Short mmCIF file of C-alpha atoms in Angstrom, two decimals:
data_model
loop_
_atom_site.label_atom_id
_atom_site.label_comp_id
_atom_site.label_asym_id
_atom_site.label_seq_id
_atom_site.Cartn_x
_atom_site.Cartn_y
_atom_site.Cartn_z
CA UNK G 1273 3.29 31.43 -9.97
CA UNK G 1274 5.95 30.16 -7.58
CA UNK G 1275 6.79 26.50 -8.19
CA UNK G 1276 5.90 24.20 -5.30
CA UNK G 1277 8.92 22.56 -3.77
CA UNK G 1278 8.66 18.78 -3.33
CA UNK G 1279 8.26 17.51 0.21
CA UNK G 1280 10.00 14.50 1.74
CA UNK G 1281 9.19 12.41 4.79
CA UNK G 1282 11.77 10.05 6.27
CA UNK G 1283 10.55 6.72 7.68
CA UNK G 1284 12.80 4.73 10.00
CA UNK G 1285 11.87 1.44 11.71
CA UNK G 1286 13.86 1.06 14.93
CA UNK G 1287 14.54 -1.53 17.61
CA UNK G 1288 16.84 -0.56 20.48
CA UNK G 1289 18.82 1.87 18.26
CA UNK G 1290 22.50 2.39 18.99
CA UNK G 1291 24.49 5.61 19.45
CA UNK G 1292 24.74 6.19 15.68
CA UNK G 1293 20.99 6.88 15.62
CA UNK G 1294 21.52 10.33 17.12
CA UNK G 1295 24.14 10.98 14.42
CA UNK G 1296 21.61 9.94 11.80
CA UNK G 1297 18.98 12.36 13.12
CA UNK G 1298 21.52 15.18 13.39
CA UNK G 1299 22.73 14.70 9.81
CA UNK G 1300 19.14 14.71 8.54
CA UNK G 1301 18.82 18.11 10.20
CA UNK G 1302 21.81 19.39 8.21
CA UNK G 1303 20.55 18.43 4.75
CA UNK G 1304 20.35 21.08 2.06
CA UNK G 1305 16.78 19.91 1.54
CA UNK G 1306 15.18 19.23 4.93
CA UNK G 1307 12.57 16.51 5.50
CA UNK G 1308 9.09 17.57 6.51
CA UNK G 1309 8.81 14.80 9.10
CA UNK G 1310 10.97 11.98 10.41
CA UNK G 1311 8.56 9.17 11.29
CA UNK G 1312 10.14 6.62 13.62
CA UNK G 1313 8.26 3.32 13.98
CA UNK G 1314 9.79 1.74 17.05
CA UNK G 1315 9.53 -1.81 18.33
CA UNK G 1316 9.64 -2.25 22.13
CA UNK G 1317 8.86 1.09 23.79
CA UNK G 1318 10.88 0.31 26.94
CA UNK G 1319 14.10 0.07 24.91
CA UNK G 1320 13.70 3.49 23.25
CA UNK G 1321 15.39 6.54 24.79
CA UNK G 1322 13.15 9.41 23.73
CA UNK G 1323 15.83 11.95 24.61
CA UNK G 1324 17.40 11.10 21.22
CA UNK G 1325 14.52 12.96 19.56
CA UNK G 1326 16.10 16.23 20.64
CA UNK G 1327 18.68 15.63 17.89
CA UNK G 1328 16.08 16.71 15.31
CA UNK G 1329 12.95 18.83 15.90
CA UNK G 1330 10.85 17.12 13.20
CA UNK G 1331 11.44 13.60 14.57
CA UNK G 1332 8.43 11.85 16.07
CA UNK G 1333 8.14 8.28 17.35
CA UNK G 1334 5.33 5.75 17.22
CA UNK G 1335 5.63 2.54 19.21
CA UNK G 1336 4.46 -0.92 18.15
CA UNK G 1337 4.68 -4.29 19.88
CA UNK G 1338 7.48 -6.68 18.95
CA UNK G 1339 5.05 -9.15 17.41
CA UNK G 1340 3.64 -6.41 15.15
CA UNK G 1341 6.95 -5.72 13.39
CA UNK G 1342 7.28 -6.77 9.76
CA UNK G 1343 9.86 -5.58 7.21
CA UNK G 1344 7.10 -4.55 4.81
CA UNK G 1345 4.03 -3.82 6.95
CA UNK G 1346 5.92 -1.59 9.40
CA UNK G 1347 7.27 0.54 6.57
CA UNK G 1348 3.80 0.65 5.00
CA UNK G 1349 2.51 1.91 8.33
CA UNK G 1350 4.95 4.81 8.21
CA UNK G 1351 4.07 5.55 4.61
CA UNK G 1352 0.39 5.68 5.56
CA UNK G 1353 1.15 8.50 7.99
CA UNK G 1354 2.82 10.60 5.31
CA UNK G 1355 1.37 13.21 3.01
CA UNK G 1356 4.70 14.14 1.44
CA UNK G 1357 5.57 13.86 -2.23
CA UNK G 1358 8.43 11.44 -1.59
CA UNK G 1359 9.17 8.79 1.01
CA UNK G 1360 12.74 8.20 2.18
CA UNK G 1361 13.12 4.89 3.98
CA UNK G 1362 16.21 4.43 6.12
CA UNK G 1363 17.47 2.01 8.74
CA UNK G 1364 18.51 3.12 12.22
CA UNK G 1365 22.23 2.51 11.56
CA UNK G 1366 22.63 4.32 8.21
CA UNK G 1367 24.23 7.75 8.73
CA UNK G 1368 24.26 10.31 5.89
CA UNK G 1369 27.82 10.97 4.75
CA UNK G 1370 27.17 14.64 3.91
CA UNK G 1371 24.48 17.30 3.55
CA UNK G 1372 23.45 16.32 0.00
CA UNK G 1373 21.89 12.89 0.59
CA UNK G 1374 18.26 13.98 0.14
CA UNK G 1375 18.90 16.41 -2.71
CA UNK G 1376 20.97 13.85 -4.64
CA UNK G 1377 18.25 11.20 -4.37
CA UNK G 1378 15.51 13.70 -5.20
CA UNK G 1379 17.36 14.80 -8.35
CA UNK G 1380 16.95 11.30 -9.78
CA UNK G 1381 13.19 11.86 -10.01
CA UNK G 1382 13.66 14.59 -12.62
CA UNK G 1383 13.38 11.61 -14.96
CA UNK G 1384 9.63 10.85 -14.88
CA UNK G 1385 10.30 7.13 -15.36
CA UNK G 1386 12.22 6.90 -12.08
CA UNK G 1387 9.94 5.83 -9.23
CA UNK G 1388 12.61 4.61 -6.81
CA UNK G 1389 16.19 5.67 -6.07
CA UNK G 1390 18.68 4.26 -3.58
CA UNK G 1391 21.93 5.48 -2.07
CA UNK G 1392 25.50 4.28 -2.06
CA UNK G 1393 26.59 2.53 1.15
CA UNK G 1394 30.08 3.29 2.39
CA UNK G 1395 31.79 1.08 5.00
CA UNK G 1396 31.92 2.49 8.51
CA UNK G 1397 35.23 3.12 10.24
CA UNK G 1398 35.10 -0.20 12.07
CA UNK G 1399 34.37 -2.22 8.91
CA UNK G 1400 36.72 -5.09 8.21
CA UNK G 1401 38.52 -5.08 4.86
CA UNK G 1402 36.41 -7.90 3.40
CA UNK G 1403 33.22 -6.07 4.34
CA UNK G 1404 34.55 -2.92 2.68
CA UNK G 1405 35.30 -4.85 -0.51
CA UNK G 1406 31.80 -6.34 -0.57
CA UNK G 1407 30.27 -2.89 -0.09
CA UNK G 1408 32.31 -1.45 -2.96
CA UNK G 1409 31.14 -4.31 -5.19
CA UNK G 1410 27.46 -3.83 -4.35
CA UNK G 1411 27.65 -0.03 -4.24
CA UNK G 1412 30.16 1.23 -6.84
CA UNK G 1413 31.06 4.87 -7.44
CA UNK G 1414 29.13 5.13 -10.70
CA UNK G 1415 25.40 5.88 -10.84
CA UNK G 1416 23.08 3.91 -13.10
CA UNK G 1417 19.39 3.73 -14.03
CA UNK G 1418 17.87 0.34 -14.73
CA UNK G 1419 14.69 -0.72 -16.52
CA UNK G 1420 13.24 -4.11 -17.33
CA UNK G 1421 15.15 -3.99 -20.62
CA UNK G 1422 18.39 -4.28 -18.63
CA UNK G 1423 17.53 -7.73 -17.28
CA UNK G 1424 19.80 -9.56 -19.77
CA UNK G 1425 22.71 -7.32 -18.73
CA UNK G 1426 22.35 -7.03 -14.96
CA UNK G 1427 20.36 -10.14 -14.11
CA UNK G 1428 19.05 -10.07 -10.56
CA UNK G 1429 20.87 -6.78 -9.95
CA UNK G 1430 18.30 -5.15 -12.26
CA UNK G 1431 15.74 -5.32 -9.47
CA UNK G 1432 18.12 -4.38 -6.68
CA UNK G 1433 17.20 -1.60 -4.28
CA UNK G 1434 18.07 -1.20 -0.60
CA UNK G 1435 15.77 0.24 2.04
CA UNK G 1436 18.85 0.97 4.11
CA UNK G 1437 18.45 4.28 2.27
CA UNK G 1438 15.95 4.47 -0.59
CA UNK G 1439 13.49 7.11 -1.81
CA UNK G 1440 10.15 6.38 -3.47
CA UNK G 1441 7.53 8.54 -5.15
CA UNK G 1442 4.65 8.35 -2.68
CA UNK G 1443 1.84 8.53 -5.23
CA UNK G 1444 3.14 5.51 -7.12
CA UNK G 1445 3.89 3.74 -3.84
CA UNK G 1446 0.28 4.17 -2.77
CA UNK G 1447 -1.07 3.06 -6.15
CA UNK G 1448 1.07 -0.08 -5.93
CA UNK G 1449 -0.25 -0.87 -2.47
CA UNK G 1450 3.15 -0.36 -0.86
CA UNK G 1451 5.50 -3.22 -0.04
CA UNK G 1452 4.17 -6.78 -0.23
CA UNK G 1453 3.50 -7.95 3.33
CA UNK G 1454 4.42 -9.96 5.27
CA UNK G 1455 8.10 -9.90 4.29
CA UNK G 1456 11.14 -11.55 5.82
CA UNK G 1457 13.59 -9.91 3.41
CA UNK G 1458 13.77 -8.20 -0.01
CA UNK G 1459 10.63 -6.09 0.37
CA UNK G 1460 12.50 -3.37 -1.53
CA UNK G 1461 13.64 -5.65 -4.36
CA UNK G 1462 10.18 -7.19 -4.79
CA UNK G 1463 8.64 -3.71 -5.02
CA UNK G 1464 11.25 -2.60 -7.54
CA UNK G 1465 10.56 -5.63 -9.71
CA UNK G 1466 6.89 -4.71 -9.75
CA UNK G 1467 7.46 -1.11 -10.88
CA UNK G 1468 10.03 -2.14 -13.49
CA UNK G 1469 7.56 -4.58 -14.97
CA UNK G 1470 5.18 -1.65 -15.39
CA UNK G 1471 7.75 0.20 -17.48
CA UNK G 1472 9.28 2.41 -14.78
CA UNK G 1473 12.93 2.69 -13.71
CA UNK G 1474 15.03 2.46 -10.55
CA UNK G 1475 18.05 4.70 -10.03
CA UNK G 1476 21.21 3.86 -8.14
CA UNK G 1477 22.57 7.23 -7.03
CA UNK G 1478 26.27 7.03 -6.14
CA UNK G 1479 26.27 10.73 -5.21
CA UNK G 1480 23.85 9.99 -2.33
CA UNK G 1481 25.95 8.36 0.38
CA UNK G 1482 25.40 6.81 3.78
CA UNK G 1483 27.80 5.08 6.13
CA UNK G 1484 26.46 1.58 6.68
CA UNK G 1485 28.15 -1.79 7.13
CA UNK G 1486 28.12 -4.89 9.35
CA UNK G 1487 30.90 -7.14 10.56
CA UNK G 1488 28.69 -10.22 10.59
CA UNK G 1489 29.99 -13.51 11.92
CA UNK G 1490 29.81 -16.57 9.66
CA UNK G 1491 26.69 -17.76 11.48
CA UNK G 1492 25.05 -14.35 11.06
CA UNK G 1493 25.87 -14.49 7.34
CA UNK G 1494 24.23 -17.91 7.17
CA UNK G 1495 21.11 -16.63 8.91
CA UNK G 1496 20.87 -13.50 6.77
CA UNK G 1497 21.20 -15.46 3.57
CA UNK G 1498 18.72 -18.05 4.81
CA UNK G 1499 16.14 -15.26 5.01
CA UNK G 1500 17.15 -14.13 1.53
CA UNK G 1501 16.55 -17.63 0.18
CA UNK G 1502 13.17 -17.82 1.93
CA UNK G 1503 12.14 -14.52 0.39
CA UNK G 1504 13.09 -15.66 -3.10
CA UNK G 1505 11.08 -18.86 -2.70
CA UNK G 1506 8.07 -16.88 -1.48
CA UNK G 1507 8.20 -14.61 -4.53
CA UNK G 1508 8.63 -16.85 -7.58
CA UNK G 1509 7.01 -14.16 -9.73
CA UNK G 1510 10.21 -12.15 -9.25
CA UNK G 1511 12.98 -14.69 -8.78
CA UNK G 1512 11.92 -17.73 -10.82
CA UNK G 1513 13.61 -16.63 -14.04
CA UNK G 1514 16.74 -15.08 -12.51
CA UNK G 1515 19.33 -16.47 -10.13
CA UNK G 1516 21.45 -14.93 -7.38
CA UNK G 1517 24.27 -17.42 -7.81
CA UNK G 1518 25.70 -15.70 -10.90
CA UNK G 1519 25.94 -12.33 -9.17
CA UNK G 1520 27.29 -14.03 -6.05
CA UNK G 1521 30.04 -15.70 -8.04
CA UNK G 1522 31.00 -12.39 -9.59
CA UNK G 1523 31.20 -10.84 -6.13
CA UNK G 1524 33.49 -13.61 -4.87
CA UNK G 1525 35.89 -13.22 -7.78
CA UNK G 1526 35.96 -9.42 -7.43
CA UNK G 1527 36.63 -9.46 -3.69
CA UNK G 1528 39.40 -12.04 -4.01
CA UNK G 1529 41.06 -9.91 -6.69
CA UNK G 1530 40.86 -6.86 -4.42
CA UNK G 1531 42.33 -8.75 -1.47
CA UNK G 1532 45.24 -9.90 -3.61
CA UNK G 1533 45.77 -6.36 -4.91
CA UNK G 1534 45.80 -5.07 -1.32
CA UNK G 1535 48.44 -7.64 -0.39
CA UNK G 1536 46.00 -9.40 1.97
CA UNK G 1537 45.91 -12.81 0.32
CA UNK G 1538 45.92 -14.39 3.78
CA UNK G 1539 42.32 -13.15 4.17
CA UNK G 1540 41.12 -15.19 1.19
CA UNK G 1541 40.57 -18.55 3.00
CA UNK G 1542 38.44 -16.86 5.68
CA UNK G 1543 36.47 -15.03 3.03
CA UNK G 1544 35.85 -18.26 1.10
CA UNK G 1545 34.60 -19.93 4.28
CA UNK G 1546 32.28 -16.96 4.82
CA UNK G 1547 30.99 -17.44 1.27
CA UNK G 1548 30.32 -21.11 2.01
CA UNK G 1549 28.22 -20.05 5.00
CA UNK G 1550 26.38 -17.52 2.85
CA UNK G 1551 25.64 -20.11 0.18
CA UNK G 1552 24.61 -22.82 2.65
CA UNK G 1553 22.18 -20.41 4.30
CA UNK G 1554 20.80 -19.35 0.93
CA UNK G 1555 20.23 -22.94 -0.25
CA UNK G 1556 18.58 -23.87 3.04
CA UNK G 1557 16.33 -20.84 2.72
CA UNK G 1558 15.35 -21.79 -0.83
CA UNK G 1559 14.25 -25.18 0.56
CA UNK G 1560 12.73 -23.93 3.79
CA UNK G 1561 9.39 -25.66 3.11
CA UNK G 1562 11.14 -29.01 3.57
CA UNK G 1563 12.69 -28.07 6.92
CA UNK G 1564 11.23 -28.62 10.40
CA UNK G 1565 9.89 -25.60 12.26
CA UNK G 1566 12.51 -25.81 15.04
CA UNK G 1567 15.36 -25.62 12.51
CA UNK G 1568 13.79 -22.75 10.60
CA UNK G 1569 13.43 -20.70 13.77
CA UNK G 1570 17.00 -21.46 14.77
CA UNK G 1571 18.69 -20.43 11.52
CA UNK G 1572 16.53 -17.43 10.58
CA UNK G 1573 17.75 -13.94 11.44
CA UNK G 1574 14.19 -12.54 11.52
CA UNK G 1575 12.64 -14.97 13.97
CA UNK G 1576 9.49 -12.95 14.64
CA UNK G 1577 8.42 -13.39 11.00
CA UNK G 1578 7.79 -17.08 11.60
CA UNK G 1579 5.27 -16.49 14.36
CA UNK G 1580 2.98 -15.08 11.69
CA UNK G 1581 3.69 -17.84 9.16
CA UNK G 1582 3.25 -20.80 11.49
CA UNK G 1583 0.22 -19.20 13.11
CA UNK G 1584 -1.41 -19.02 9.66
CA UNK G 1585 -0.57 -22.68 8.96
CA UNK G 1586 -2.01 -23.78 12.29
CA UNK G 1587 -5.18 -21.78 11.69
CA UNK G 1588 -5.46 -23.30 8.22
#
């Protein structure tokens, strides 16, 4: 009997996607293992140019209202439309680096313990040097599988997974109820922590590569890390016993060393100031319950999330 080949659906939340989105769809059409469907969950129909769908014949778009978007619930919506064996979640600005992205991620599931696998993120051409150094720290060139037994070694990195480009076994995803919603950040990490605590594993696949990076301003770094801190406070079952600060300190030391090695020591003061903004945002996020609503809305990157939270509090 001929062995059934595994099927993969790609799920991409979008909001006013840029020109790299067509490149993403085209590269998905060149994979050595092709996706069955590309399910695009788009926020704000008027901002979406449907001509981009011509870049890939299996791409289809579903529109939701801005107030309906949620980092977890929107991805769960896409997963609910799928009947494939595996779900590949991507963001609209992550472009596959070659034709082996899907096959490399899929190969990780030959280990029956692996229920999630995520790709290496390479800096884009316009990435600043500091951003490239941070990417290489978070996404090294060596693959690794992590289980709950690795917690003493990797700390918070044990649970790390990035929905910028991550594949999940759909059956397990369904059994787990998908991502915990609502979510402002870390829906992927929270899910990974749950499966690891059940005895499964997550795989970082350095052979699966996407181009993805951001040249965030210091204020954008503060806002992004504010949302990270909020997420960690909202999920004490995951983050109570482990701390991001240790991994953050390691990242700072590594990047400074790289800048010195590159002969760019003059970039170190700016990088340290960026780190201060990151840390300030993170600490504010960890203490968000003590902050006034106006300040929370101002310093959060995902402002729509708070409409749901404050609506619940008012109703309560």
